Amino acid sequence: MERYILPDIPNLHKIDAYEQHGGYSALKKALGMNPAEVTDEVKKSNLRGRGGACFPTGLKWTFMPKDNAKPKYLCVNGDESEPGTFKDRQIFEFNPHQLIEGTLIGCYAMGITSAYIYIRGEYGKWIKMLQKAVDDAYAKGYIGQNILGSNFSTNIYLHKGAGAYICGEESSLMESLEGNRGYPRVKPPFPAQRGVWNCPTTINNVETMTNVPLIINNGWEWYSKIGVAKHPGPILVGISGHVNKPGVYEVATGELLTDLIYNYAGGVPGNKKIKAVIPGGSSTMILRGEQIEGVRMDADSLKAAGSSVGTAGMIVMDEDTDLIRVISRISKFYYHESCGQCTPCREGTGWLWKILKRFEAGEGRIQDIDLLVDIANNIEGNTICALGDAAAWPVQSMVKRFRDEFEKRAKKDAVAAA
Amino acid sequence: MLTEENLKKAEELKKRYPETKAALLPILWIAQEQEGYISEDMMKYLGTMLNLPFAHILGVVSFYTMYHDKPLGRYHLEVCTNVSCMLRGSDKILQTIEHVCGVKPGQTSADGKWTVNEVECMGACGGAPMIAIGEEYYENLTPEKTEELLKKLSQR
Ligand SMILES: Cc1cc2nc3c(=O)[nH]c(=O)nc-3n(C[C@H](O)[C@H](O)[C@H](O)COP(=O)(O)O)c2cc1C
Ligand code: SF4
Ligand code: FES
């Protein structure tokens, strides 16, 4: 497939090269349309968010109030901290102007005059790369006052995070942007009603915004025909773990997971069998190796398989993998990143990790297996934000699909007694 | 205290946001770059400057793992041990570092050269195992490459 998010064009990160290859033509086109038309185009394209929840982007944009005296804001989410996810970084490095262009078009469509691109603090080097691109775009009149001679003016600012996974959650991100600790907010009100600085706000992922110029340039019909109709477009899939060629691959949605692993990522070292696959970042439900046959990288297919697309950060594990260690490590992560506001999440993530450490050490009891599920079920759906769910799903799915691994690792006498 | 140059930067940063408080995170970054860490005195100073209670600033500094309230070693080695790195041998990288630098995660070596920390996923899983030193990422590491890297830094 032709690549649209990370095309193979040398020096595309430089503004001249980007312009030579049609860059900023979508912005010009959008400025000649009325804002509602732009939103409509995105809506019809069926673009769905690439930040984890696959929410329809155009629909989200329509939630922004039209006649409201308050300023409106766009937050572009580049926190990218879900384990297994490393795609947005590629955009900052190799195609920053397309992200900027998409951000500008979004601002125009929603009547926004300030956009903040929130980037995790660890990406200091990539923040500088994107800042250079932003500066160049200002210098050429694509950002700032009266963009390309129109009545439309907007600013784009980068905001550097400081090491907190939770700040990728949209309401936590807004708190962080306001200069606070990143405590997620209770919803409703939703960001479009009351977002950052109590003003209407839209939050979209970096990759989501980078898709927008494609839709405006080529039209919604063209875009909606790439990949799977209900979840179309190019998608960046990060493949890591036990594969010969780990990396970020751009494909059309609906690519077979097996093709991604064997054709793109070069298969498993030593031709080992695949024991398990986490398809979309550490919070998505783990699949058994034999379960991925025929499953595709799109929302419906992965849902039917009992998981989800998430961030399309796929982690492959070969037959020799110690899955108890994997789930223990994942649980440690969510425990470490819980902000502590809700009791089920704060306490539950700690319990999960503690019990899993016991299994790791061969000290788990057979009844602990159900206890794990019990705790996870009590976290899921009972918290302010979805970090609680993100902590519960991997444990629930690991027990469901690899119960045998837990039984094998339980204390020997406990197994005998049961 | 911020240097004159950094004070100017801080003033510029404030203009980016409708409320001054929002400039806190970027200004903390500036303070940390200047001093290497954020001292209690600095927090008080910034509190006066931004008209924010000391407790708020302390709360923010302690919430985010990348702000440090104590000085670090000359090289801050952050070793990712999350799943993708673990699957590709981050254990051995951490062991190598502990061995060469003579410290455990969370510690700074007596000569002040190294601080070692275990960190969560750094967004470089395709280059696992990896470590970060400051803003630089070192990916696709092996124990040998790690040792070589540490030796090189040691000689600087
Ligand atoms: C704990 C948690 C962490 C998240 N981290 C990120 C992130 O790093 N990047 C991101 O784009 N979305 C993240 N999200 C999802 C955002 O809340 C939000 O749905 C997304 O940014 C919306 O963008 P989209 O509609 O373009 O996908 C996270 C959600 C949760 C619950
Ligand atoms: S679910 Fe966890 S991370 Fe989210 S608000 Fe509650 S305690 Fe914080
Ligand atoms: S798991 Fe180490 S960089 Fe992602």
Coordinates of C-alpha atoms and ligand atoms in Angstrom, one line a residue:
Chain A
M1 CA 0.0 0.0 0.0
E2 CA 1.1 3.5 -0.6
R3 CA 2.0 5.2 2.6
Y4 CA 0.3 8.4 3.6
I5 CA 1.2 9.1 7.2
L6 CA 4.9 8.1 6.9
P7 CA 5.5 8.3 3.2
D8 CA 8.9 7.4 1.8
I9 CA 10.0 10.9 0.9
P10 CA 13.4 12.1 1.9
N11 CA 13.6 15.2 4.2
L12 CA 9.8 15.4 4.5
H13 CA 10.3 16.9 8.0
K14 CA 11.6 20.0 6.3
I15 CA 9.0 22.5 5.3
D16 CA 10.4 23.0 1.8
A17 CA 10.2 19.3 1.0
Y18 CA 6.8 19.1 2.5
E19 CA 5.5 22.0 0.4
Q20 CA 7.1 20.5 -2.7
H21 CA 5.1 17.3 -2.2
G22 CA 1.8 19.1 -1.9
G23 CA 2.1 20.1 1.7
Y24 CA -0.3 22.7 3.1
S25 CA -2.5 22.4 0.1
A26 CA -5.2 20.8 2.2
L27 CA -5.1 23.9 4.5
K28 CA -5.6 26.2 1.6
K29 CA -8.5 24.0 0.4
A30 CA -10.1 24.0 3.8
L31 CA -9.8 27.7 4.2
G32 CA -11.9 28.0 1.0
M33 CA -14.6 25.8 2.4
N34 CA -16.9 26.8 5.3
P35 CA -16.0 25.3 8.7
A36 CA -19.1 23.1 8.8
E37 CA -18.2 21.6 5.4
V38 CA -14.8 20.7 6.7
T39 CA -16.2 18.9 9.8
D40 CA -18.7 17.2 7.5
E41 CA -16.0 15.9 5.3
V42 CA -14.2 14.4 8.3
K43 CA -17.4 13.0 9.6
K44 CA -18.3 11.3 6.3
S45 CA -14.8 9.9 6.0
N46 CA -15.4 7.7 9.0
L47 CA -12.0 8.5 10.5
R48 CA -11.8 7.1 14.0
G49 CA -9.4 8.2 16.7
R50 CA -6.0 6.6 16.9
G51 CA -5.6 7.3 20.6
G52 CA -7.1 4.1 21.8
A53 CA -10.9 4.3 21.9
C54 CA -11.6 4.5 18.1
F55 CA -14.1 7.3 18.6
P56 CA -15.4 8.8 15.3
T57 CA -13.4 12.1 14.9
G58 CA -15.9 14.1 12.9
L59 CA -18.7 13.3 15.3
K60 CA -16.5 14.5 18.2
W61 CA -15.9 17.8 16.4
T62 CA -19.7 18.4 16.1
F63 CA -20.0 18.3 19.9
M64 CA -18.2 21.6 20.0
P65 CA -20.7 24.4 20.7
K66 CA -21.1 26.8 17.8
D67 CA -22.5 29.9 19.4
N68 CA -20.6 30.3 22.6
A69 CA -18.8 33.4 23.5
K70 CA -16.0 31.6 25.3
P71 CA -12.8 30.7 23.5
K72 CA -12.4 27.1 22.4
Y73 CA -9.4 24.9 22.5
L74 CA -7.9 21.9 20.8
C75 CA -5.5 19.6 22.6
V76 CA -3.5 17.3 20.5
N77 CA -2.6 14.2 22.5
G78 CA 1.0 13.2 22.1
D79 CA 1.5 11.7 25.6
E80 CA 2.0 8.3 24.0
S81 CA 2.8 6.3 27.2
E82 CA 0.8 3.1 26.8
P83 CA 3.4 0.3 26.9
G84 CA 3.9 -1.1 23.4
T85 CA 3.1 2.2 21.7
F86 CA 5.7 4.1 19.8
K87 CA 4.0 5.5 16.7
D88 CA 3.4 9.2 17.3
R89 CA 7.1 9.7 17.8
Q90 CA 7.6 8.7 14.2
I91 CA 5.2 11.5 13.1
F92 CA 7.1 14.1 15.2
E93 CA 10.3 13.0 13.5
F94 CA 9.4 12.2 9.9
N95 CA 6.2 14.1 9.1
P96 CA 5.6 16.9 11.6
H97 CA 4.1 19.3 9.1
Q98 CA 1.3 17.0 8.3
L99 CA 0.4 16.9 12.0
I100 CA 0.6 20.7 12.1
E101 CA -1.5 21.0 8.9
G102 CA -4.2 18.6 10.4
T103 CA -4.2 20.6 13.6
L104 CA -4.7 23.9 11.7
I105 CA -7.6 22.4 9.7
G106 CA -9.2 21.1 12.9
C107 CA -8.9 24.5 14.5
Y108 CA -10.5 26.1 11.4
A109 CA -13.3 23.6 11.4
M110 CA -14.1 24.1 15.1
G111 CA -13.4 27.8 15.3
I112 CA -10.4 27.4 17.6
T113 CA -7.7 30.0 18.0
S114 CA -5.3 28.1 20.3
A115 CA -4.1 24.5 20.0
Y116 CA -1.8 22.8 22.4
I117 CA 0.1 19.8 21.4
Y118 CA 0.8 17.9 24.7
I119 CA 3.9 15.7 24.4
R120 CA 5.4 13.4 27.0
G121 CA 8.4 14.8 28.7
E122 CA 10.7 11.9 27.8
Y123 CA 10.4 13.0 24.1
G124 CA 12.5 16.1 24.7
K125 CA 14.4 15.5 21.5
W126 CA 11.3 15.0 19.4
I127 CA 9.6 18.1 21.0
K128 CA 12.5 20.1 19.6
M129 CA 12.0 18.6 16.2
L130 CA 8.3 19.4 16.2
Q131 CA 9.1 22.9 17.6
K132 CA 11.4 23.5 14.6
A133 CA 8.6 22.6 12.3
V134 CA 6.1 24.8 14.1
D135 CA 8.6 27.7 14.0
D136 CA 9.0 27.2 10.2
A137 CA 5.3 27.1 9.7
Y138 CA 4.9 30.4 11.6
A139 CA 7.6 32.0 9.5
K140 CA 5.8 31.0 6.3
G141 CA 2.4 32.3 7.5
Y142 CA 0.7 28.9 8.0
I143 CA 0.3 29.5 11.7
G144 CA -0.5 32.8 13.4
Q145 CA -2.5 35.9 12.3
N146 CA -4.6 35.9 9.1
I147 CA -3.4 32.6 7.9
L148 CA -2.6 32.6 4.1
G149 CA -4.4 36.0 3.9
S150 CA -7.7 34.7 5.3
N151 CA -9.6 35.9 8.3
F152 CA -8.6 32.8 10.2
S153 CA -5.9 33.1 12.9
T154 CA -4.7 30.5 15.3
N155 CA -1.7 29.7 17.4
I156 CA -0.1 26.3 18.0
Y157 CA 1.9 25.7 21.2
L158 CA 3.8 22.7 22.4
H159 CA 3.4 21.6 26.0
K160 CA 5.9 19.3 27.5
G161 CA 4.6 16.7 30.0
A162 CA 6.8 15.5 32.9
G163 CA 6.5 11.8 33.2
A164 CA 3.0 10.6 34.0
Y165 CA 1.1 8.0 32.0
I166 CA -2.2 9.2 33.4
C167 CA -1.8 12.5 31.6
G168 CA -2.6 10.8 28.3
E169 CA -6.2 10.4 29.7
E170 CA -8.0 13.4 28.2
S171 CA -9.2 15.1 31.4
S172 CA -5.9 14.5 33.2
L173 CA -4.2 16.0 30.2
M174 CA -6.3 19.2 30.6
E175 CA -5.5 19.3 34.3
S176 CA -1.8 19.0 33.5
L177 CA -2.1 21.7 30.9
E178 CA -3.6 24.0 33.5
G179 CA -0.6 23.5 35.7
N180 CA -2.0 21.0 38.1
R181 CA -1.3 17.4 39.2
G182 CA -2.8 15.2 36.5
Y183 CA -6.0 14.0 38.3
P184 CA -8.7 12.9 35.9
R185 CA -12.0 14.7 36.2
V186 CA -15.4 13.2 36.7
K187 CA -17.4 13.1 33.4
P188 CA -19.9 14.6 32.5
P189 CA -19.3 17.4 31.9
F190 CA -17.5 16.3 28.8
P191 CA -14.6 18.4 27.4
A192 CA -16.7 19.9 24.6
Q193 CA -19.0 21.4 27.3
R194 CA -16.4 22.2 29.9
G195 CA -12.8 21.4 29.0
V196 CA -9.5 23.2 29.7
W197 CA -10.0 26.5 31.5
N198 CA -13.7 25.7 31.7
C199 CA -13.9 26.3 27.9
P200 CA -15.2 23.9 25.2
T201 CA -12.3 21.6 24.2
T202 CA -11.6 18.8 21.8
I203 CA -8.9 16.3 22.4
N204 CA -7.5 14.2 19.6
N205 CA -4.5 12.0 19.1
V206 CA -1.5 13.0 17.1
E207 CA -2.0 10.3 14.5
T208 CA -5.7 11.2 14.2
M209 CA -4.9 14.8 13.3
T210 CA -2.2 13.7 10.8
N211 CA -5.0 11.9 8.9
V212 CA -7.0 15.0 8.4
P213 CA -5.1 16.7 5.5
L214 CA -5.5 13.4 3.5
I215 CA -9.3 13.6 3.9
I216 CA -9.5 17.3 2.9
N217 CA -7.1 16.9 -0.1
N218 CA -8.6 13.7 -1.5
G219 CA -12.2 13.8 -0.3
W220 CA -14.1 11.6 2.2
E221 CA -15.0 9.0 -0.4
W222 CA -11.4 8.3 -1.3
Y223 CA -10.4 8.1 2.3
S224 CA -13.2 5.8 3.3
K225 CA -12.2 3.3 0.7
I226 CA -8.8 2.7 2.3
G227 CA -8.9 -0.4 4.4
V228 CA -12.1 -1.4 6.3
A229 CA -15.2 0.8 5.7
K230 CA -16.3 1.1 9.3
H231 CA -12.8 2.0 10.5
P232 CA -10.9 3.1 7.4
G233 CA -7.6 4.8 6.6
P234 CA -4.0 4.2 7.0
I235 CA -3.0 3.1 10.5
L236 CA 0.4 3.0 12.2
V237 CA 1.0 -0.4 13.8
G238 CA 3.9 -0.7 16.2
I239 CA 5.2 -4.2 16.5
S240 CA 7.5 -5.2 19.3
G241 CA 8.6 -8.2 21.3
H242 CA 9.6 -11.4 19.7
V243 CA 9.7 -10.5 16.1
N244 CA 12.7 -10.3 13.7
K245 CA 12.0 -6.7 12.6
P246 CA 10.3 -4.7 15.3
G247 CA 9.2 -1.3 14.3
V248 CA 6.3 0.9 13.1
Y249 CA 4.5 -0.2 10.0
E250 CA 1.9 1.8 8.1
V251 CA -0.8 -0.3 6.6
A252 CA -4.4 0.1 5.7
T253 CA -6.8 -0.9 8.5
G254 CA -7.9 -4.5 8.3
E255 CA -4.5 -6.0 7.8
L256 CA -4.3 -9.6 9.1
L257 CA -2.3 -9.8 12.3
T258 CA -0.5 -12.8 10.9
D259 CA 0.6 -10.7 7.9
L260 CA 1.8 -7.9 10.2
I261 CA 3.8 -10.3 12.2
Y262 CA 5.2 -12.6 9.4
N263 CA 5.4 -10.3 6.4
Y264 CA 6.0 -6.9 7.9
A265 CA 7.9 -7.7 11.1
G266 CA 9.8 -10.7 9.6
G267 CA 8.3 -13.4 11.8
V268 CA 9.4 -14.8 15.1
P269 CA 13.1 -15.4 15.8
G270 CA 14.1 -19.0 15.6
N271 CA 10.8 -19.7 13.9
K272 CA 9.3 -20.3 17.3
K273 CA 5.6 -20.6 17.7
I274 CA 3.6 -17.6 19.0
K275 CA 2.3 -18.1 22.4
A276 CA 0.4 -14.8 22.9
V277 CA -0.2 -11.5 21.3
I278 CA -1.3 -8.2 22.9
P279 CA -2.8 -6.4 19.9
G280 CA -3.0 -2.8 20.8
G281 CA -0.9 -1.7 23.8
S282 CA -0.7 -3.2 27.2
S283 CA -4.2 -2.5 28.3
T284 CA -5.8 -4.5 25.4
M285 CA -6.9 -8.0 26.1
I286 CA -4.3 -10.6 25.4
L287 CA -5.0 -13.3 22.7
R288 CA -3.6 -16.8 22.5
G289 CA -1.3 -17.4 19.5
E290 CA -3.8 -19.8 17.8
Q291 CA -6.5 -17.1 18.3
I292 CA -5.0 -14.6 16.0
E293 CA -5.6 -16.6 12.8
G294 CA -7.8 -14.6 10.5
V295 CA -8.0 -11.6 12.9
R296 CA -7.5 -8.2 11.4
M297 CA -6.2 -4.9 12.7
D298 CA -9.6 -3.0 12.8
A299 CA -12.1 -2.2 15.5
D300 CA -14.7 -4.8 14.6
S301 CA -12.4 -7.7 13.8
L302 CA -10.5 -7.4 17.1
K303 CA -13.6 -6.9 19.1
A304 CA -15.0 -10.1 17.6
A305 CA -11.8 -11.8 18.7
G306 CA -12.2 -10.6 22.2
S307 CA -9.8 -7.7 22.3
S308 CA -9.5 -4.2 20.8
V309 CA -7.3 -2.1 18.5
G310 CA -6.2 0.3 21.3
T311 CA -3.2 2.1 20.0
A312 CA -2.3 -0.6 17.5
G313 CA 0.9 -1.3 19.5
M314 CA 1.2 -5.0 19.1
I315 CA 3.4 -7.1 21.4
V316 CA 4.3 -10.6 20.2
M317 CA 5.4 -13.3 22.6
D318 CA 7.0 -16.6 21.6
E319 CA 6.3 -20.0 23.0
D320 CA 9.0 -19.7 25.7
T321 CA 7.6 -16.6 27.2
D322 CA 6.9 -16.5 30.9
L323 CA 3.4 -15.0 30.8
I324 CA 3.1 -14.7 34.5
R325 CA 6.1 -12.4 34.5
V326 CA 4.5 -10.4 31.7
I327 CA 1.2 -9.9 33.5
S328 CA 3.0 -9.1 36.7
R329 CA 5.0 -6.5 34.9
I330 CA 1.9 -5.0 33.3
S331 CA 0.2 -4.9 36.7
K332 CA 3.1 -3.2 38.2
F333 CA 2.9 -0.5 35.6
Y334 CA -0.8 0.3 36.2
Y335 CA -0.2 0.3 40.0
H336 CA 2.7 2.7 39.5
E337 CA 0.6 5.0 37.3
S338 CA -2.7 5.0 39.2
C339 CA -3.2 8.6 40.4
G340 CA -4.8 7.3 43.5
Q341 CA -8.1 9.2 43.4
C342 CA -10.4 6.2 43.3
T343 CA -10.2 3.5 45.9
P344 CA -10.8 0.5 43.6
C345 CA -8.0 1.6 41.3
R346 CA -5.6 2.7 44.0
E347 CA -6.0 -0.3 46.1
G348 CA -7.0 -2.9 43.5
T349 CA -4.0 -2.3 41.2
G350 CA -1.7 -2.8 44.2
W351 CA -3.4 -6.0 45.2
L352 CA -3.3 -7.4 41.7
W353 CA 0.4 -6.7 41.5
K354 CA 1.1 -8.2 44.9
I355 CA -0.7 -11.4 44.1
L356 CA 0.9 -11.7 40.7
K357 CA 4.3 -11.3 42.3
R358 CA 3.4 -14.2 44.5
F359 CA 2.7 -16.3 41.4
E360 CA 6.0 -15.2 39.8
A361 CA 7.8 -16.5 42.9
G362 CA 5.9 -19.8 42.8
E363 CA 4.0 -18.8 45.9
G364 CA 0.5 -18.2 44.4
R365 CA -2.4 -20.1 45.8
I366 CA -4.8 -21.8 43.5
Q367 CA -7.7 -19.8 44.9
D368 CA -5.8 -16.6 44.1
I369 CA -6.6 -17.2 40.4
D370 CA -10.2 -16.4 41.0
L371 CA -9.3 -13.7 43.4
L372 CA -7.4 -11.9 40.7
V373 CA -10.5 -11.9 38.5
D374 CA -12.6 -10.8 41.4
I375 CA -10.4 -7.8 42.1
A376 CA -10.2 -6.9 38.4
N377 CA -14.0 -7.1 38.1
N378 CA -14.3 -4.8 41.0
I379 CA -12.1 -2.2 39.5
E380 CA -13.6 -2.3 36.0
G381 CA -16.3 0.3 35.5
N382 CA -16.1 1.6 39.1
T383 CA -13.6 4.4 38.7
I384 CA -13.4 8.0 37.5
C385 CA -11.3 7.3 34.5
A386 CA -10.5 4.3 32.2
L387 CA -7.1 3.6 33.8
G388 CA -8.9 1.3 36.1
D389 CA -10.3 -0.6 33.1
A390 CA -6.9 -0.6 31.5
A391 CA -5.5 -2.3 34.6
A392 CA -8.4 -4.8 34.8
W393 CA -8.6 -6.0 31.2
P394 CA -5.1 -7.6 30.9
V395 CA -5.6 -9.5 34.1
Q396 CA -9.1 -10.7 33.2
S397 CA -8.0 -11.8 29.8
M398 CA -4.8 -13.4 31.0
V399 CA -6.6 -15.6 33.5
K400 CA -9.4 -16.4 31.0
R401 CA -7.0 -17.4 28.2
F402 CA -4.0 -18.8 30.1
R403 CA -5.5 -20.2 33.3
D404 CA -3.2 -23.2 32.8
E405 CA -0.1 -20.9 33.2
F406 CA -1.4 -19.8 36.6
E407 CA -2.2 -23.4 37.7
K408 CA 1.3 -24.5 36.7
R409 CA 2.8 -21.7 38.8
A410 CA 0.7 -22.1 41.9
K411 CA 2.3 -23.5 45.0
K412 CA 2.6 -27.3 44.6
D413 CA 1.0 -28.3 47.9
A414 CA -1.8 -25.8 47.2
V415 CA -2.5 -27.6 43.9
A416 CA -2.5 -31.0 45.6
A417 CA -4.9 -29.8 48.3
A418 CA -7.3 -28.5 45.7
Chain B
M1 CA 16.5 32.1 41.4
L2 CA 16.1 32.0 37.6
T3 CA 18.8 33.7 35.6
E4 CA 17.9 36.9 33.8
E5 CA 17.7 35.0 30.5
N6 CA 15.4 32.3 31.9
L7 CA 13.2 35.0 33.5
K8 CA 12.7 36.4 30.1
K9 CA 11.8 32.9 28.8
A10 CA 9.4 32.5 31.7
E11 CA 7.6 35.7 30.8
E12 CA 7.3 34.6 27.2
L13 CA 5.9 31.3 28.3
K14 CA 3.2 32.9 30.4
K15 CA 1.8 34.6 27.3
R16 CA 1.0 31.2 25.7
Y17 CA -1.8 30.5 28.2
P18 CA -4.9 32.3 29.3
E19 CA -4.0 31.7 32.9
T20 CA -0.5 32.1 34.5
K21 CA -0.7 28.9 36.5
A22 CA -0.5 26.9 33.2
A23 CA 3.0 28.2 32.8
L24 CA 4.1 26.2 35.9
L25 CA 5.1 23.0 34.1
P26 CA 7.2 24.7 31.4
I27 CA 8.8 27.0 34.0
L28 CA 9.6 24.1 36.2
W29 CA 11.4 22.6 33.2
I30 CA 13.4 25.7 32.8
A31 CA 14.3 25.8 36.5
Q32 CA 15.4 22.1 36.4
E33 CA 17.5 22.7 33.3
Q34 CA 19.2 25.6 35.0
E35 CA 19.9 23.9 38.4
G36 CA 19.8 20.2 37.6
Y37 CA 16.9 19.8 40.1
I38 CA 14.2 21.8 41.8
S39 CA 15.1 22.8 45.3
E40 CA 12.6 23.8 48.0
D41 CA 14.0 27.4 47.7
M42 CA 13.3 27.3 44.0
M43 CA 9.8 26.1 44.6
K44 CA 9.2 29.0 47.0
Y45 CA 10.7 31.5 44.6
L46 CA 8.5 30.2 41.8
G47 CA 5.5 30.4 44.1
T48 CA 6.1 34.1 44.6
M49 CA 6.7 34.6 41.0
L50 CA 3.6 32.9 39.8
N51 CA 1.5 33.8 42.8
L52 CA 0.9 30.1 43.7
P53 CA 1.0 28.5 47.1
F54 CA 4.2 26.5 47.9
A55 CA 2.0 23.5 48.6
H56 CA 0.7 23.6 45.0
I57 CA 4.2 23.6 43.5
L58 CA 5.4 20.9 45.8
G59 CA 2.3 18.8 44.9
V60 CA 3.1 19.2 41.2
V61 CA 6.8 18.5 41.5
S62 CA 6.1 15.4 43.5
F63 CA 3.4 14.1 41.1
Y64 CA 5.5 14.0 38.0
T65 CA 8.4 11.5 37.9
M66 CA 10.6 13.7 35.7
Y67 CA 10.9 16.6 38.2
H68 CA 13.6 16.0 40.7
D69 CA 13.8 17.6 44.1
K70 CA 17.4 16.4 44.6
P71 CA 20.5 16.6 42.4
L72 CA 21.2 13.6 40.2
G73 CA 24.5 12.1 39.0
R74 CA 26.2 13.6 36.0
Y75 CA 24.6 10.9 33.8
H76 CA 21.0 9.9 34.5
L77 CA 20.5 6.4 33.2
E78 CA 16.9 5.4 32.7
V79 CA 16.4 1.8 32.0
C80 CA 13.1 0.7 30.6
T81 CA 12.0 -2.6 32.0
N82 CA 8.4 -2.6 30.7
V83 CA 7.1 -5.6 28.7
S84 CA 8.6 -5.0 25.2
C85 CA 12.0 -4.3 26.7
M86 CA 11.7 -7.2 29.2
L87 CA 10.9 -9.6 26.4
R88 CA 14.1 -8.6 24.7
G89 CA 16.4 -8.7 27.6
S90 CA 16.2 -5.5 29.6
D91 CA 17.2 -7.6 32.7
K92 CA 20.7 -8.1 31.3
I93 CA 21.0 -4.4 30.4
L94 CA 20.1 -3.4 34.0
Q95 CA 22.5 -6.0 35.4
T96 CA 25.3 -4.7 33.2
I97 CA 24.6 -1.1 34.3
E98 CA 24.4 -2.1 38.0
H99 CA 27.7 -3.9 37.6
V100 CA 29.6 -1.2 35.7
C101 CA 28.3 1.8 37.7
G102 CA 28.2 0.0 41.0
V103 CA 24.7 1.2 42.0
K104 CA 21.2 -0.2 42.2
P105 CA 18.1 1.5 40.6
G106 CA 17.2 4.6 42.6
Q107 CA 20.8 5.3 43.6
T108 CA 23.5 7.7 42.7
S109 CA 27.1 6.5 42.7
A110 CA 29.4 7.9 45.3
D111 CA 31.5 9.8 42.8
G112 CA 28.4 11.5 41.6
K113 CA 28.8 10.2 38.1
W114 CA 25.8 7.9 37.7
T115 CA 22.2 7.9 38.7
V116 CA 20.3 4.8 37.7
N117 CA 16.6 4.4 37.5
E118 CA 14.2 1.8 36.3
V119 CA 11.5 3.4 34.2
E120 CA 8.2 2.6 32.5
C121 CA 7.8 2.3 28.7
M122 CA 9.7 5.1 27.0
G123 CA 7.9 4.8 23.6
A124 CA 10.8 3.1 22.0
C125 CA 9.5 -0.5 22.2
G126 CA 10.6 -1.1 18.5
G127 CA 14.2 -0.5 19.6
A128 CA 14.0 -2.7 22.8
P129 CA 15.9 -3.0 25.0
M130 CA 16.7 0.6 25.5
I131 CA 17.9 3.2 27.9
A132 CA 17.7 6.9 27.9
I133 CA 20.4 9.2 29.2
G134 CA 19.1 12.7 29.3
E135 CA 17.3 13.4 26.1
E136 CA 19.2 10.8 24.2
Y137 CA 17.7 7.3 23.5
Y138 CA 20.0 4.3 23.1
E139 CA 18.1 1.5 21.5
N140 CA 18.7 -2.1 20.4
L141 CA 21.1 -2.6 23.2
T142 CA 23.1 -5.7 24.2
P143 CA 25.2 -6.0 27.4
E144 CA 28.3 -5.5 25.3
K145 CA 27.0 -2.3 23.6
T146 CA 25.9 -1.1 27.0
E147 CA 29.3 -1.6 28.5
E148 CA 30.9 0.1 25.6
L149 CA 28.6 3.1 26.0
L150 CA 29.2 3.4 29.7
K151 CA 33.0 3.2 29.2
K152 CA 32.8 6.0 26.6
L153 CA 30.8 8.2 28.9
S154 CA 33.1 7.4 31.8
Q155 CA 36.1 8.7 29.8
R156 CA 34.4 12.0 29.0
Ligands
LIG1 C1 -5.1 6.0 31.2 C2 -5.2 6.5 29.8 C3 -4.1 6.9 29.0 C4 -4.3 7.4 27.8 N1 -3.2 7.8 27.1 C5 -3.3 8.3 25.8 C6 -2.2 8.7 25.1 O1 -1.0 8.6 25.5 N2 -2.4 9.3 23.9 C7 -3.6 9.4 23.3 O2 -3.8 9.9 22.2 N3 -4.7 9.0 24.0 C8 -4.6 8.4 25.2 N4 -5.7 8.1 25.9 C9 -7.0 8.3 25.3 C10 -7.5 9.7 25.5 O3 -8.2 9.8 26.7 C11 -8.4 10.2 24.4 O4 -9.5 9.3 24.2 C12 -7.8 10.4 23.0 O5 -6.6 11.2 23.1 C13 -8.7 11.0 22.1 O6 -8.1 11.1 20.8 P1 -8.7 10.3 19.5 O7 -10.2 10.4 19.6 O8 -8.1 11.0 18.4 O9 -8.3 8.9 19.6 C14 -5.6 7.5 27.2 C15 -6.7 7.1 27.9 C16 -6.5 6.6 29.2 C17 -7.7 6.2 30.0
SF4_2 S1 -9.2 5.2 37.8 FE1 -7.2 5.2 38.7 S2 -6.0 6.7 37.5 FE2 -8.2 7.0 36.9 S3 -8.8 8.6 38.3 FE3 -9.3 6.7 39.4 S4 -7.4 6.3 40.7 FE4 -6.9 7.9 39.1
FES3 S1 8.7 -1.2 26.7 FE1 10.6 -0.3 26.8 S2 10.4 1.4 25.4 FE2 8.4 0.5 25.4

